[in-house]
Amino acid sequence: MTVRKSTVFIAFVAAELLVLIAIVVHAFIVGGRESRLAEQRAMVKRLSLTDLALFTDARYTRHPSMADLHSPFQDYPLSFEHFPSGSLMAPPPHVRTYGRH
Amino acid sequence: MAGIEKYRSIIDFTLSSLLRRKGKNSALLFVYTLVVFLLASLMLYTQALRREAAAVLADAPELVVQRIMAGRHDLIPVDYSEKIREIRGVRSVRARLWGYYYDPLFGANYTLMVPEQFTWEPGSVAVGNGLTRSSMAAKDNIMPFYDHTGTLVTFTVAEVLPPSTEMVSADLVLMGTDDFRTLFGVPQGMATDLVVEVANPVEVPTIAGKIVKLLPDTRPISRDEILRTYDAVFNWRSGIMLAVLCGALLSFFIFAWDKATGLSAEERKEIGILKAVGWDTGDVLVMKFGEGAIISLTAFLVGGTLAYGHVFFTSAALFGPVLKGWSVLYPSFRLVPHVDFGQLAVLFFLVVVPYTVATIVPAWRAATVDPDSVMRG
C-alpha cells in the first residue's frame, strides 16, 4: 500500500510543529535557569563596567556608550570609517543628540 | 468527512503538481529557506544580544561623568568629585581609572582597568579569559607591557576571570592604582572619569543637568543612555547587516514575485484542463493557494528551526567573521535562548503571507477565463 502524499506532508508539518514547540520549551527552560547572566551582572556591578566586550578593535566600538561625538572620525571630520564593526552598529542615540539640549 | 477528504485530495494533487516541476520548485524552496534562515538568524541574534545587554548592564553605573576637551574625552580632575558630591541627591562619587593598551606582540587591544578593590599584590594583574586565547596569558605567567616611556614592565597574572563572564570581561586587564598610573603616566589627582551614585534614580536627569551647569566641560552619561545604546546598536533595522541582506532579500522577492505571479504556459494549460474536467474556480484557487502555502510554510518552518540552532547552539557561527571585524580579541559566548513570539509573527507575515497571496491572483485570472481559450494559449 502506498502512502498518500498528503499524509507525508501533514506528518512533516506536524513533526516541524513539534520541533518548534520543543524550541520554545528549550528556550523557556534553559533561558530560565541561566546563571551566567547573574555572574556577568555581578561583575558589571563590582567593576562599574559600562559596555559589552563585543568589538575590541576600536575604542568607540569597545565602549560605544562612552564614545564622544567625534571618535568615529578621529583623524579628521570627513575621514572614512575604517573599522568594520563601526559599520555594523548604529551610533548610540545620546551621541547623536549630544549638545542639542 | 467528505470535505476533509476533498481537501486532502487537493493537497495530494498539489504535491504531485509541485513534484512534476521538481527542479524549479526545489530551487525555489532552497533559496526561500535560506532567506528565512538568514532573516530569522539575524532577528534571533540581535534580539538575544539586546536582551542579554539589558540584563547584564542593569547594574552599570547610574551616572558616568567624563571631561571633554577639544571635542575629545580627556582625563578628569579628581577634585571635580568634591563639587559633584555637594549636589543634593548625590550619594557618592568615585574616580575610575581605565584605558586601552595595544599589545604589539599579539596585535590585540586590551581594556586596562583599576577595580575599586584590587586584592592582589602590586605588579599583579587579573585578566579576562579572552586573553588566554589571543596571548599567552595564563595564571602565574608573566605579561609584558611597554609603559609610557617605552620601558618594558612585566606583570604576573594572578587570576583569570571566569569564562562565563567573557561577554563583559574578555579583554579586561585589572591592576592596582599605582601600577596603572606608572604604566600610562596618569598624574596623581587625575582620573579617566567619575562614577556618580544617586539616591533617587528618578533624579538622575536633574542631577546630570546640574553637573553640566556646574562643570561645563563635563559630559554625564546615564545608565539609561548606556542601556539605550545597546538597544540601538543591535536594532535589527540598523547596521550594514540589513543593508547587505536587503540586496539578497530584494533579489529573492523579485524571483519569488516572478515565480508566483506569472504562470507558465504549462501551468495555464493545467488549470484549463482541470476546469474542463469539472473543477470549479474555487477548487483551482485552493490548489494554487496550497502550492504557495506548502512552499512558504515549509521554508518558514525549516528556516526558522535551522536559525534557532545556528544562533543558540553554534553561537551564530556564520555571523562570527562579520561581527569580529578586525578584533583580534573576541569573546566566546553562548547567548541565552529566547523566542519572541512577536518577532516570529512578523517573520511569518513577512515571508509566508505575501508569497501565498501572490500565487492566488494569476491563478484566479487563469481560472476565470474559458478553459478552451486557456488550453489553446
Tab-separated table of C-alpha atoms in Angstrom:
chain	number	residue	atom	x	y	z
A	1	MET	CA	0.000	0.000	0.000
A	2	THR	CA	1.414	3.363	-0.983
A	3	VAL	CA	1.273	6.238	1.474
A	4	ARG	CA	-0.640	9.252	0.241
A	5	LYS	CA	1.461	12.359	-0.417
A	6	SER	CA	-0.852	14.452	1.763
A	7	THR	CA	-0.209	12.060	4.683
A	8	VAL	CA	3.547	12.528	4.294
A	9	PHE	CA	3.170	16.321	4.108
A	10	ILE	CA	0.829	16.518	7.112
A	11	ALA	CA	3.212	14.301	9.090
A	12	PHE	CA	6.116	16.568	8.093
A	13	VAL	CA	4.272	19.738	9.190
A	14	ALA	CA	3.239	18.058	12.455
A	15	ALA	CA	6.847	16.998	13.112
A	16	GLU	CA	8.083	20.512	12.367
A	17	LEU	CA	5.475	21.980	14.712
A	18	LEU	CA	6.647	19.572	17.407
A	19	VAL	CA	10.211	20.767	16.835
A	20	LEU	CA	9.010	24.379	17.155
A	21	ILE	CA	7.255	23.549	20.420
A	22	ALA	CA	10.468	21.834	21.609
A	23	ILE	CA	12.396	25.009	20.734
A	24	VAL	CA	10.030	27.166	22.774
A	25	VAL	CA	10.248	24.743	25.724
A	26	HIS	CA	14.055	24.631	25.391
A	27	ALA	CA	14.259	28.449	25.337
A	28	PHE	CA	11.971	28.648	28.368
A	29	ILE	CA	13.816	26.044	30.449
A	30	VAL	CA	17.429	26.852	29.502
A	31	GLY	CA	16.819	30.610	29.423
A	32	GLY	CA	15.200	30.495	32.856
A	33	ARG	CA	17.999	28.666	34.652
A	34	GLU	CA	20.858	30.621	33.109
A	35	SER	CA	23.263	31.571	35.912
A	36	ARG	CA	25.764	33.160	33.531
A	37	LEU	CA	23.683	36.335	33.382
A	38	ALA	CA	23.802	36.745	37.159
A	39	GLU	CA	27.585	36.253	37.176
A	40	GLN	CA	28.063	38.834	34.440
A	41	ARG	CA	25.722	41.247	36.134
A	42	ALA	CA	27.686	40.894	39.387
A	43	MET	CA	30.932	41.615	37.538
A	44	VAL	CA	29.400	44.708	35.905
A	45	LYS	CA	28.403	45.957	39.351
A	46	ARG	CA	31.746	45.101	41.002
A	47	LEU	CA	33.907	46.716	38.322
A	48	SER	CA	31.462	49.522	37.332
A	49	LEU	CA	31.541	48.314	33.719
A	50	THR	CA	29.552	50.173	31.088
A	51	ASP	CA	29.829	48.111	27.900
A	52	LEU	CA	29.983	44.631	26.401
A	53	ALA	CA	33.368	43.400	25.158
A	54	LEU	CA	31.974	42.512	21.737
A	55	PHE	CA	34.044	44.639	19.371
A	56	THR	CA	37.554	45.250	20.674
A	57	ASP	CA	39.041	46.745	17.513
A	58	ALA	CA	38.445	50.456	18.187
A	59	ARG	CA	37.707	52.369	21.378
A	60	TYR	CA	34.351	53.652	20.141
A	61	THR	CA	33.269	50.113	19.275
A	62	ARG	CA	34.585	48.622	22.533
A	63	HIS	CA	32.792	51.258	24.616
A	64	PRO	CA	30.100	52.703	22.329
A	65	SER	CA	28.188	54.247	25.220
A	66	MET	CA	31.309	56.131	26.380
A	67	ALA	CA	32.316	57.307	22.902
A	68	ASP	CA	32.365	61.003	22.187
A	69	LEU	CA	30.791	62.571	19.156
A	70	HIS	CA	33.977	62.777	17.143
A	71	SER	CA	35.600	59.453	17.905
A	72	PRO	CA	34.489	57.623	14.731
A	73	PHE	CA	36.047	60.492	12.772
A	74	GLN	CA	39.096	60.831	14.976
A	75	ASP	CA	41.554	61.665	12.218
A	76	TYR	CA	39.580	64.440	10.537
A	77	PRO	CA	35.877	65.226	10.168
A	78	LEU	CA	35.435	63.616	6.754
A	79	SER	CA	37.619	60.567	7.323
A	80	PHE	CA	36.143	57.265	6.269
A	81	GLU	CA	35.102	54.707	8.821
A	82	HIS	CA	37.862	52.139	8.754
A	83	PHE	CA	36.813	49.610	11.376
A	84	PRO	CA	34.310	47.064	10.022
A	85	SER	CA	32.472	46.831	13.325
A	86	GLY	CA	31.893	50.593	13.216
A	87	SER	CA	29.708	49.966	10.168
A	88	LEU	CA	27.808	47.158	11.881
A	89	MET	CA	26.468	49.241	14.731
A	90	ALA	CA	24.398	52.365	14.760
A	91	PRO	CA	25.714	55.339	16.750
A	92	PRO	CA	24.231	55.496	20.265
A	93	PRO	CA	21.204	57.809	20.484
A	94	HIS	CA	22.784	60.008	23.168
A	95	VAL	CA	25.838	60.626	20.981
A	96	ARG	CA	23.638	61.749	18.117
A	97	THR	CA	21.729	64.194	20.276
A	98	TYR	CA	24.783	65.305	22.277
A	99	GLY	CA	24.941	69.092	22.686
A	100	ARG	CA	21.449	69.671	21.310
A	101	HIS	CA	19.855	70.122	24.693
B	1	MET	CA	-15.519	13.911	6.470
B	2	ALA	CA	-16.202	14.342	2.760
B	3	GLY	CA	-14.971	17.951	2.980
B	4	ILE	CA	-11.705	16.888	4.622
B	5	GLU	CA	-11.264	14.125	2.065
B	6	LYS	CA	-11.779	16.634	-0.743
B	7	TYR	CA	-9.073	18.951	0.631
B	8	ARG	CA	-6.702	16.029	1.202
B	9	SER	CA	-7.187	15.058	-2.419
B	10	ILE	CA	-6.432	18.626	-3.453
B	11	ILE	CA	-3.233	18.539	-1.327
B	12	ASP	CA	-2.317	15.218	-2.986
B	13	PHE	CA	-2.848	16.754	-6.393
B	14	THR	CA	-0.959	19.959	-5.450
B	15	LEU	CA	2.038	17.961	-4.188
B	16	SER	CA	2.048	15.868	-7.379
B	17	SER	CA	1.872	19.061	-9.406
B	18	LEU	CA	4.798	20.536	-7.440
B	19	LEU	CA	6.795	17.321	-7.868
B	20	ARG	CA	6.227	17.427	-11.648
B	21	ARG	CA	8.303	20.660	-11.673
B	22	LYS	CA	10.777	19.228	-9.198
B	23	GLY	CA	13.904	21.139	-10.210
B	24	LYS	CA	12.310	24.585	-10.331
B	25	ASN	CA	10.386	24.158	-7.080
B	26	SER	CA	13.334	22.629	-5.206
B	27	ALA	CA	15.498	25.603	-6.218
B	28	LEU	CA	12.781	27.998	-5.053
B	29	LEU	CA	12.335	26.122	-1.776
B	30	PHE	CA	16.091	26.102	-1.159
B	31	VAL	CA	16.518	29.852	-1.750
B	32	TYR	CA	13.331	30.593	0.203
B	33	THR	CA	14.552	28.530	3.184
B	34	LEU	CA	17.946	30.222	3.028
B	35	VAL	CA	16.370	33.687	3.093
B	36	VAL	CA	14.126	32.753	6.042
B	37	PHE	CA	17.135	31.206	7.799
B	38	LEU	CA	19.226	34.364	7.372
B	39	LEU	CA	16.410	36.703	8.383
B	40	ALA	CA	15.399	34.584	11.380
B	41	SER	CA	19.038	34.176	12.474
B	42	LEU	CA	19.530	37.927	12.349
B	43	MET	CA	16.310	38.550	14.260
B	44	LEU	CA	17.047	35.946	16.947
B	45	TYR	CA	20.667	37.014	17.288
B	46	THR	CA	20.076	40.750	17.632
B	47	GLN	CA	17.105	40.198	19.927
B	48	ALA	CA	19.125	37.839	22.170
B	49	LEU	CA	22.045	40.290	22.275
B	50	ARG	CA	19.739	43.154	23.207
B	51	ARG	CA	18.084	41.121	25.953
B	52	GLU	CA	21.441	39.991	27.269
B	53	ALA	CA	22.858	43.541	27.194
B	54	ALA	CA	19.819	44.853	29.056
B	55	ALA	CA	20.056	42.103	31.698
B	56	VAL	CA	23.819	42.314	32.154
B	57	LEU	CA	24.114	46.108	32.148
B	58	ALA	CA	21.176	46.625	34.507
B	59	ASP	CA	23.746	47.277	37.261
B	60	ALA	CA	26.003	49.571	35.210
B	61	PRO	CA	26.921	52.881	36.901
B	62	GLU	CA	23.953	55.206	37.342
B	63	LEU	CA	25.905	58.175	36.030
B	64	VAL	CA	29.359	58.413	34.461
B	65	VAL	CA	30.888	61.884	34.210
B	66	GLN	CA	33.514	62.432	31.524
B	67	ARG	CA	35.524	65.520	30.767
B	68	ILE	CA	35.510	66.686	27.172
B	69	MET	CA	38.401	68.799	25.889
B	70	ALA	CA	38.606	69.978	22.273
B	71	GLY	CA	35.872	67.529	21.343
B	72	ARG	CA	37.654	64.545	22.871
B	73	HIS	CA	37.311	62.548	26.030
B	74	ASP	CA	40.064	63.767	28.387
B	75	LEU	CA	41.329	62.968	31.888
B	76	ILE	CA	39.126	64.485	34.593
B	77	PRO	CA	40.491	66.145	37.747
B	78	VAL	CA	39.537	64.103	40.819
B	79	ASP	CA	38.701	67.460	42.509
B	80	TYR	CA	35.559	67.579	40.388
B	81	SER	CA	34.156	64.811	42.568
B	82	GLU	CA	34.066	67.214	45.548
B	83	LYS	CA	31.930	69.680	43.599
B	84	ILE	CA	29.615	66.937	42.341
B	85	ARG	CA	29.259	65.475	45.828
B	86	GLU	CA	27.816	68.793	47.027
B	87	ILE	CA	24.844	68.477	44.672
B	88	ARG	CA	21.763	67.427	46.623
B	89	GLY	CA	20.719	63.854	45.859
B	90	VAL	CA	24.233	62.595	45.073
B	91	ARG	CA	25.071	59.635	47.290
B	92	SER	CA	28.696	59.041	46.294
B	93	VAL	CA	31.290	59.895	43.650
B	94	ARG	CA	34.151	57.596	42.745
B	95	ALA	CA	37.001	58.134	40.306
B	96	ARG	CA	37.520	55.415	37.712
B	97	LEU	CA	40.867	54.650	36.140
B	98	TRP	CA	40.748	52.767	32.893
B	99	GLY	CA	42.238	52.917	29.426
B	100	TYR	CA	43.299	50.944	26.380
B	101	TYR	CA	46.536	49.194	25.625
B	102	TYR	CA	47.528	47.933	22.213
B	103	ASP	CA	49.678	44.828	22.507
B	104	PRO	CA	52.073	44.986	19.529
B	105	LEU	CA	53.149	41.384	20.099
B	106	PHE	CA	49.697	39.864	19.594
B	107	GLY	CA	48.076	42.773	17.753
B	108	ALA	CA	45.220	42.903	20.266
B	109	ASN	CA	43.621	45.775	22.172
B	110	TYR	CA	43.128	45.352	25.924
B	111	THR	CA	40.983	47.360	28.298
B	112	LEU	CA	43.081	48.097	31.385
B	113	MET	CA	41.100	48.930	34.459
B	114	VAL	CA	41.571	49.598	38.159
B	115	PRO	CA	38.842	47.917	40.222
B	116	GLU	CA	37.550	49.566	43.378
B	117	GLN	CA	39.114	46.780	45.427
B	118	PHE	CA	42.228	45.224	43.971
B	119	THR	CA	43.128	42.355	46.282
B	120	TRP	CA	46.361	41.169	44.657
B	121	GLU	CA	49.988	42.231	45.157
B	122	PRO	CA	51.386	45.239	43.259
B	123	GLY	CA	52.819	44.014	39.964
B	124	SER	CA	49.969	41.512	39.537
B	125	VAL	CA	47.098	41.586	37.104
B	126	ALA	CA	43.823	39.705	36.666
B	127	VAL	CA	42.980	39.051	33.034
B	128	GLY	CA	39.853	38.228	31.085
B	129	ASN	CA	39.539	34.753	29.614
B	130	GLY	CA	39.762	36.135	26.065
B	131	LEU	CA	43.423	36.982	26.678
B	132	THR	CA	44.284	33.369	27.373
B	133	ARG	CA	43.324	32.571	23.774
B	134	SER	CA	44.845	35.516	21.929
B	135	SER	CA	48.003	35.911	24.008
B	136	MET	CA	49.937	33.558	26.234
B	137	ALA	CA	48.391	34.893	29.411
B	138	ALA	CA	47.719	32.143	31.950
B	139	LYS	CA	47.687	32.051	35.723
B	140	ASP	CA	51.195	32.712	37.174
B	141	ASN	CA	52.557	33.618	33.728
B	142	ILE	CA	54.296	36.898	33.088
B	143	MET	CA	52.678	39.578	30.913
B	144	PRO	CA	54.926	42.233	29.407
B	145	PHE	CA	53.727	45.817	28.829
B	146	TYR	CA	55.511	48.866	27.468
B	147	ASP	CA	54.963	51.817	29.796
B	148	HIS	CA	54.512	55.421	28.598
B	149	THR	CA	58.294	55.931	28.499
B	150	GLY	CA	58.789	52.865	26.304
B	151	THR	CA	60.263	50.749	29.090
B	152	LEU	CA	59.230	47.105	29.269
B	153	VAL	CA	57.376	46.303	32.503
B	154	THR	CA	56.249	42.818	33.445
B	155	PHE	CA	53.215	41.833	35.470
B	156	THR	CA	52.291	38.459	36.913
B	157	VAL	CA	48.879	37.055	36.057
B	158	ALA	CA	47.312	36.444	39.469
B	159	GLU	CA	43.885	35.362	38.209
B	160	VAL	CA	41.993	34.609	35.035
B	161	LEU	CA	38.432	35.932	35.200
B	162	PRO	CA	35.702	33.286	34.800
B	163	PRO	CA	34.964	32.254	31.186
B	164	SER	CA	31.238	32.638	31.902
B	165	THR	CA	31.734	36.422	32.147
B	166	GLU	CA	33.572	36.774	28.835
B	167	MET	CA	30.928	38.917	27.263
B	168	VAL	CA	31.872	41.765	29.604
B	169	SER	CA	35.411	40.778	30.552
B	170	ALA	CA	37.109	39.109	27.547
B	171	ASP	CA	39.696	41.869	27.051
B	172	LEU	CA	39.971	43.155	30.632
B	173	VAL	CA	43.273	43.510	32.455
B	174	LEU	CA	42.716	44.515	36.084
B	175	MET	CA	45.575	46.087	38.009
B	176	GLY	CA	46.315	48.257	41.050
B	177	THR	CA	46.093	52.072	41.025
B	178	ASP	CA	49.848	52.675	41.313
B	179	ASP	CA	50.671	50.182	38.571
B	180	PHE	CA	48.114	51.822	36.282
B	181	ARG	CA	49.437	55.343	36.915
B	182	THR	CA	53.040	54.210	36.386
B	183	LEU	CA	52.189	52.332	33.195
B	184	PHE	CA	50.300	55.161	31.489
B	185	GLY	CA	51.842	58.151	33.259
B	186	VAL	CA	48.449	59.310	34.528
B	187	PRO	CA	49.272	62.084	37.027
B	188	GLN	CA	48.005	61.925	40.610
B	189	GLY	CA	44.775	63.840	41.006
B	190	MET	CA	43.530	62.856	37.549
B	191	ALA	CA	41.161	60.014	36.605
B	192	THR	CA	39.572	58.656	33.435
B	193	ASP	CA	36.038	59.508	34.550
B	194	LEU	CA	33.836	59.707	37.625
B	195	VAL	CA	31.079	57.323	38.657
B	196	VAL	CA	28.211	59.026	40.473
B	197	GLU	CA	25.670	57.193	42.597
B	198	VAL	CA	22.344	58.914	43.011
B	199	ALA	CA	19.975	58.388	45.950
B	200	ASN	CA	16.811	58.514	43.850
B	201	PRO	CA	17.111	57.171	40.277
B	202	VAL	CA	14.280	59.460	39.149
B	203	GLU	CA	16.555	62.424	39.844
B	204	VAL	CA	19.366	61.246	37.525
B	205	PRO	CA	18.478	63.596	34.596
B	206	THR	CA	18.145	66.575	37.007
B	207	ILE	CA	21.493	65.811	38.621
B	208	ALA	CA	23.114	65.333	35.196
B	209	GLY	CA	21.820	68.780	34.220
B	210	LYS	CA	23.184	70.296	37.429
B	211	ILE	CA	26.604	68.698	36.813
B	212	VAL	CA	26.836	70.220	33.317
B	213	LYS	CA	25.801	73.612	34.709
B	214	LEU	CA	28.363	73.409	37.494
B	215	LEU	CA	31.158	71.934	35.343
B	216	PRO	CA	30.508	72.913	31.713
B	217	ASP	CA	33.446	70.913	30.332
B	218	THR	CA	31.903	67.640	31.519
B	219	ARG	CA	29.524	65.217	29.880
B	220	PRO	CA	27.356	62.961	32.047
B	221	ILE	CA	26.167	59.618	30.631
B	222	SER	CA	23.325	57.939	32.483
B	223	ARG	CA	22.633	54.216	32.847
B	224	ASP	CA	19.511	54.731	30.825
B	225	GLU	CA	21.621	56.055	27.941
B	226	ILE	CA	24.012	53.099	28.252
B	227	LEU	CA	21.068	50.698	28.004
B	228	ARG	CA	19.542	52.601	25.101
B	229	THR	CA	22.903	52.420	23.328
B	230	TYR	CA	22.642	48.641	23.139
B	231	ASP	CA	19.036	48.817	22.145
B	232	ALA	CA	20.045	50.987	19.198
B	233	VAL	CA	23.279	49.180	18.358
B	234	PHE	CA	21.567	45.822	17.985
B	235	ASN	CA	18.397	47.064	16.485
B	236	TRP	CA	17.948	44.709	13.560
B	237	ARG	CA	16.877	47.564	11.342
B	238	SER	CA	20.240	49.246	11.685
B	239	GLY	CA	23.689	48.355	10.541
B	240	ILE	CA	25.295	47.024	7.458
B	241	MET	CA	23.926	43.506	8.002
B	242	LEU	CA	20.495	44.603	6.935
B	243	ALA	CA	21.976	46.654	4.097
B	244	VAL	CA	23.727	43.518	2.850
B	245	LEU	CA	20.639	41.398	3.461
B	246	CYS	CA	18.455	43.967	1.682
B	247	GLY	CA	20.161	43.159	-1.617
B	248	ALA	CA	19.654	39.440	-1.132
B	249	LEU	CA	16.071	39.960	0.044
B	250	LEU	CA	15.153	42.199	-2.857
B	251	SER	CA	16.547	39.756	-5.419
B	252	PHE	CA	14.655	36.950	-3.695
B	253	PHE	CA	11.421	38.958	-3.685
B	254	ILE	CA	11.805	39.677	-7.394
B	255	PHE	CA	12.447	35.983	-8.045
B	256	ALA	CA	9.568	34.833	-5.863
B	257	TRP	CA	7.224	37.505	-7.217
B	258	ASP	CA	8.047	36.500	-10.778
B	259	LYS	CA	7.535	32.835	-9.910
B	260	ALA	CA	4.325	33.433	-8.014
B	261	THR	CA	2.612	35.999	-10.213
B	262	GLY	CA	3.475	34.771	-13.676
B	263	LEU	CA	2.007	31.408	-14.578
B	264	SER	CA	3.947	29.339	-17.076
B	265	ALA	CA	2.192	28.095	-20.218
B	266	GLU	CA	2.236	24.609	-18.708
B	267	GLU	CA	0.535	25.829	-15.526
B	268	ARG	CA	-2.121	27.711	-17.508
B	269	LYS	CA	-2.772	24.567	-19.544
B	270	GLU	CA	-3.061	22.563	-16.332
B	271	ILE	CA	-5.664	24.989	-14.990
B	272	GLY	CA	-7.558	24.806	-18.288
B	273	ILE	CA	-7.637	21.004	-18.182
B	274	LEU	CA	-8.764	20.997	-14.545
B	275	LYS	CA	-11.596	23.381	-15.403
B	276	ALA	CA	-12.509	21.267	-18.434
B	277	VAL	CA	-12.732	18.086	-16.340
B	278	GLY	CA	-15.071	19.730	-13.879
B	279	TRP	CA	-13.016	21.563	-11.231
B	280	ASP	CA	-14.645	24.808	-10.259
B	281	THR	CA	-12.773	28.113	-9.853
B	282	GLY	CA	-12.759	27.755	-6.047
B	283	ASP	CA	-11.014	24.366	-6.238
B	284	VAL	CA	-8.373	25.728	-8.613
B	285	LEU	CA	-7.758	28.655	-6.272
B	286	VAL	CA	-7.479	26.318	-3.269
B	287	MET	CA	-4.937	24.247	-5.195
B	288	LYS	CA	-2.845	27.285	-6.153
B	289	PHE	CA	-3.130	28.665	-2.614
B	290	GLY	CA	-1.960	25.269	-1.386
B	291	GLU	CA	1.065	25.372	-3.688
B	292	GLY	CA	2.146	28.738	-2.310
B	293	ALA	CA	1.359	27.733	1.268
B	294	ILE	CA	3.246	24.420	1.037
B	295	ILE	CA	6.403	26.103	-0.270
B	296	SER	CA	6.343	29.127	2.035
B	297	LEU	CA	5.276	27.209	5.153
B	298	THR	CA	7.970	24.571	4.601
B	299	ALA	CA	10.588	27.312	4.094
B	300	PHE	CA	9.378	29.125	7.233
B	301	LEU	CA	9.390	26.048	9.449
B	302	VAL	CA	12.711	24.639	8.239
B	303	GLY	CA	14.450	28.045	8.012
B	304	GLY	CA	13.215	29.062	11.466
B	305	THR	CA	14.312	25.805	13.100
B	306	LEU	CA	17.749	25.963	11.477
B	307	ALA	CA	18.116	29.611	12.553
B	308	TYR	CA	17.433	28.713	16.202
B	309	GLY	CA	20.106	26.010	16.082
B	310	HIS	CA	22.523	28.355	14.331
B	311	VAL	CA	22.131	31.191	16.848
B	312	PHE	CA	21.862	29.295	20.124
B	313	PHE	CA	23.781	26.065	19.515
B	314	THR	CA	26.622	27.249	17.248
B	315	SER	CA	26.749	30.809	18.692
B	316	ALA	CA	25.819	32.261	15.273
B	317	ALA	CA	28.910	30.775	13.642
B	318	LEU	CA	28.039	32.238	10.236
B	319	PHE	CA	27.839	35.800	11.578
B	320	GLY	CA	31.056	35.419	13.573
B	321	PRO	CA	33.510	36.569	10.888
B	322	VAL	CA	31.343	39.619	10.137
B	323	LEU	CA	30.890	40.569	13.785
B	324	LYS	CA	34.513	40.019	14.724
B	325	GLY	CA	35.623	42.694	12.278
B	326	TRP	CA	39.244	43.452	12.946
B	327	SER	CA	39.084	42.451	16.584
B	328	VAL	CA	41.887	40.077	17.476
B	329	LEU	CA	40.300	39.524	20.837
B	330	TYR	CA	36.772	38.310	20.574
B	331	PRO	CA	34.651	36.953	23.417
B	332	SER	CA	33.470	33.406	23.175
B	333	PHE	CA	29.938	33.320	24.477
B	334	ARG	CA	26.692	31.477	24.146
B	335	LEU	CA	23.553	33.522	24.047
B	336	VAL	CA	20.710	32.726	26.389
B	337	PRO	CA	17.987	31.074	24.265
B	338	HIS	CA	14.867	33.128	23.860
B	339	VAL	CA	11.978	33.074	21.399
B	340	ASP	CA	9.987	36.219	20.850
B	341	PHE	CA	6.539	35.314	19.510
B	342	GLY	CA	6.002	38.851	18.235
B	343	GLN	CA	9.100	38.600	16.057
B	344	LEU	CA	8.113	35.124	14.867
B	345	ALA	CA	4.742	36.534	13.842
B	346	VAL	CA	6.428	39.412	11.997
B	347	LEU	CA	8.664	36.938	10.172
B	348	PHE	CA	5.662	34.762	9.324
B	349	PHE	CA	3.707	37.663	7.867
B	350	LEU	CA	6.797	38.904	6.059
B	351	VAL	CA	7.690	35.650	4.327
B	352	VAL	CA	4.665	33.339	4.217
B	353	VAL	CA	1.685	35.609	3.613
B	354	PRO	CA	2.934	37.759	0.660
B	355	TYR	CA	4.116	34.750	-1.343
B	356	THR	CA	0.969	32.740	-0.727
B	357	VAL	CA	-1.274	35.660	-1.624
B	358	ALA	CA	0.816	36.474	-4.708
B	359	THR	CA	0.183	32.995	-6.137
B	360	ILE	CA	-3.589	33.446	-5.972
B	361	VAL	CA	-4.023	36.444	-8.307
B	362	PRO	CA	-2.670	34.939	-11.576
B	363	ALA	CA	-4.368	31.620	-10.792
B	364	TRP	CA	-7.666	33.437	-10.321
B	365	ARG	CA	-7.153	35.231	-13.652
B	366	ALA	CA	-6.442	31.962	-15.453
B	367	ALA	CA	-9.247	30.096	-13.657
B	368	THR	CA	-11.938	32.610	-14.547
B	369	VAL	CA	-11.396	32.523	-18.301
B	370	ASP	CA	-12.840	29.959	-20.661
B	371	PRO	CA	-10.954	26.571	-20.355
B	372	ASP	CA	-10.847	26.211	-24.102
B	373	SER	CA	-9.044	29.534	-24.660
B	374	VAL	CA	-6.633	28.823	-21.763
B	375	MET	CA	-5.722	25.417	-23.226
B	376	ARG	CA	-5.239	26.912	-26.676
B	377	GLY	CA	-2.984	29.620	-25.096
